[in-house]
Coordinates of C-alpha atoms in Angstrom, one line a residue:
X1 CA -19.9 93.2 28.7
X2 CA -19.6 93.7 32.5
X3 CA -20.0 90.0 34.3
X4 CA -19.7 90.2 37.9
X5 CA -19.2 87.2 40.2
X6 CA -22.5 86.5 42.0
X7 CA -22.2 85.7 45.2
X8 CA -24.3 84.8 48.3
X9 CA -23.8 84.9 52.0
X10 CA -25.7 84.3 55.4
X11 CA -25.7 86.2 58.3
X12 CA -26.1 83.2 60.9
X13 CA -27.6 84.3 64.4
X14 CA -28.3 82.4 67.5
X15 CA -28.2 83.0 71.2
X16 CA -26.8 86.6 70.7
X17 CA -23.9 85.5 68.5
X18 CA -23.5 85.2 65.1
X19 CA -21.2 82.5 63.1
X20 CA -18.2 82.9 60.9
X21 CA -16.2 80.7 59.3
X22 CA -12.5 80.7 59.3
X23 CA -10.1 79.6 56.2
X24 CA -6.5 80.3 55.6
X25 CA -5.9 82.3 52.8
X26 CA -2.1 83.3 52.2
X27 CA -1.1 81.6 55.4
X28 CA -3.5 83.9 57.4
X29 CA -6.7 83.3 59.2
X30 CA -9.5 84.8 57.9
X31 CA -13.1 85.2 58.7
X32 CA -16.0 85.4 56.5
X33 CA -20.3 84.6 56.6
X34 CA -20.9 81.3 55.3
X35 CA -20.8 82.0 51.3
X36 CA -19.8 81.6 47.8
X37 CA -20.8 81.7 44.3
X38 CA -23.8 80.8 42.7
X39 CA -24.0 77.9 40.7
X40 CA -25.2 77.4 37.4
X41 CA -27.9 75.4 37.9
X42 CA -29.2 76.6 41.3
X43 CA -31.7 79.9 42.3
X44 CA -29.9 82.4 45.2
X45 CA -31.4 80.4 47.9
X46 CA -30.6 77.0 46.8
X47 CA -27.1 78.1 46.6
X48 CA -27.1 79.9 50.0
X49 CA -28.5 77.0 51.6
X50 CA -25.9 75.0 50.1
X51 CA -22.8 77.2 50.7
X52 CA -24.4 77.2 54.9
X53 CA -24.1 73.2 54.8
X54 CA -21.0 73.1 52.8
X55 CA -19.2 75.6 55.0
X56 CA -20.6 74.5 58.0
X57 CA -22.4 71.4 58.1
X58 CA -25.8 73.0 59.2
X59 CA -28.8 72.6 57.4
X60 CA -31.1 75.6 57.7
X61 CA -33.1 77.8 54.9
X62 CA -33.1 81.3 55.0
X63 CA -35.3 83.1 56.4
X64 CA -35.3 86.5 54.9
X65 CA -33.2 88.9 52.2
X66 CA -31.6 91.3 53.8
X67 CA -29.3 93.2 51.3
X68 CA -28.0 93.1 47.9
X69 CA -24.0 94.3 48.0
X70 CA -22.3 95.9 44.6
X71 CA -18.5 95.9 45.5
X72 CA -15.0 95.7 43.6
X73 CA -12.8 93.8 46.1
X74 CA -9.0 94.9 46.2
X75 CA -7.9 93.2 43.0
X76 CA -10.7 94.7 41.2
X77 CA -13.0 91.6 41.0
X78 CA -16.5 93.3 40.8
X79 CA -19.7 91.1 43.1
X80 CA -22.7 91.1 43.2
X81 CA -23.4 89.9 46.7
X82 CA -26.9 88.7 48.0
X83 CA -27.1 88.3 52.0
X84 CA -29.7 86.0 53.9
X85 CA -30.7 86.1 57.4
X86 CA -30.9 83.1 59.3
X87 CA -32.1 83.1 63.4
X88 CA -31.3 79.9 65.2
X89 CA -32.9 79.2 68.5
X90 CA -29.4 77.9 69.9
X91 CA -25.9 77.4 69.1
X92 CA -25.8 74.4 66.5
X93 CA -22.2 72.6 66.4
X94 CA -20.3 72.8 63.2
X95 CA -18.6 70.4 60.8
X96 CA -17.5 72.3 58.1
X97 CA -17.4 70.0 54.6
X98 CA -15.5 72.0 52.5
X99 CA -12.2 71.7 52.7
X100 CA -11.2 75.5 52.8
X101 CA -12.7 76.0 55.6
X102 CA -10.4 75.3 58.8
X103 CA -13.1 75.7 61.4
X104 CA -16.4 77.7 62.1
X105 CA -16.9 80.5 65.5
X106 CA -19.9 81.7 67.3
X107 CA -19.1 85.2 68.5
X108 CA -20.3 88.5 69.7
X109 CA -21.2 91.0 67.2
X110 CA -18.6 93.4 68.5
X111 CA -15.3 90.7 68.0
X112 CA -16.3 90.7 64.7
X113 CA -16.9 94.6 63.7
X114 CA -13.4 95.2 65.4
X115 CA -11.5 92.0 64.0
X116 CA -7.9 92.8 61.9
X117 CA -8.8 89.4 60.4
X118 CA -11.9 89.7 58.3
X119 CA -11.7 88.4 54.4
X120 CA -13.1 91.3 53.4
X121 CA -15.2 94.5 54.0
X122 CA -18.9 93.4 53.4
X123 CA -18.6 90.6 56.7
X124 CA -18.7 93.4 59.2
X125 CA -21.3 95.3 56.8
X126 CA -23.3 92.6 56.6
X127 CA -23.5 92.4 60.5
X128 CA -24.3 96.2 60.5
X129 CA -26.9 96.0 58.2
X130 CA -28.2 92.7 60.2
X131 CA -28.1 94.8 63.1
X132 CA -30.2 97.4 61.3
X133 CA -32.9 95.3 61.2
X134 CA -34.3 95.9 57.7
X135 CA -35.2 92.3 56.2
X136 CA -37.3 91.3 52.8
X137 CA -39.1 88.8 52.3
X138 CA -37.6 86.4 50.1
X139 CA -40.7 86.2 47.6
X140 CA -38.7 89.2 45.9
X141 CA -36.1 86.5 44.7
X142 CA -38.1 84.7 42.0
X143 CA -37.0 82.0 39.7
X144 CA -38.8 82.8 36.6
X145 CA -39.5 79.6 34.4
X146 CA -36.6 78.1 36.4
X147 CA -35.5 74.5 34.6
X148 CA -33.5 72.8 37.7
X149 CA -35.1 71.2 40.6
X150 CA -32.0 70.2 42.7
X151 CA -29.7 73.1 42.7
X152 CA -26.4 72.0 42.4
X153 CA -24.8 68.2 43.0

């Protein structure tokens, strides 16, 4: 049976800029969206709201769906990524609390669809498809008869 890893991100916007996060991986820098995996006991937007606070100490929900990503990375690890939108009315300062990640940038769109440093493909795609514009609501993302209240401790 095929069992993808399911993943979430958020494409984090305020001010013009958008926010990555930056862990070593291999001794290099990377950069990615705040995300990770999805949890057991948590729904997709628990866990991106969770991954955001983790990775960068703010607290913010989602505020629409804006794609759903099928990729095989390099070492032929298949995902299933879900991406959130998130607009901030300013800059919020970062305190990242997990400990992978070194430290968290607000930058221009451009520095980050030109970077040599991202983790992977889908963080510049998933500013182009922000750019694009095209956002769900995230009422398509139901829990059905979901047994957890908290999402993950």
């Amino acid at each position: 049976m095929f069992k993808p890893h399911v993943t979430v991100a958020c494409v984090v916007q305020a001010e013009g800029k958008f926010l990555v996060v930056e862990e070593t991986i291999n001794g290099k820098a990377l950069w990615n969206q705040p995300a990770g995996h999805l949890e057991a006991d948590e729904t997709l937007l628990q866990a991106a709201k969770r991954e955001l606070w983790e990775e960068t100490g703010i607290t913010a929900e989602p505020q629409s769906f804006i794609r759903m990503h099928q990729w095989i990375a390099p070492d032929q690890t298949p995902f299933l990524r879900f991406l959130f939108a998130i607009n901030l009315e300013k800059q919020l300062p970062t305190t990242p609390h997990d400990s992978d990640i070194d430290c968290c940038h607000w930058l221009d769109a451009e520095q980050i669809l030109t970077a040599a440093n991202l983790r992977s493909p889908l963080v510049a795609e998933s500013i182009r498809c922000y750019q694009q514009k095209e956002r769900y609501p995230l009422s398509m993302l139901g829990a059905f008869n979901w047994p957890f209240s908290g999402g993950a401790k």
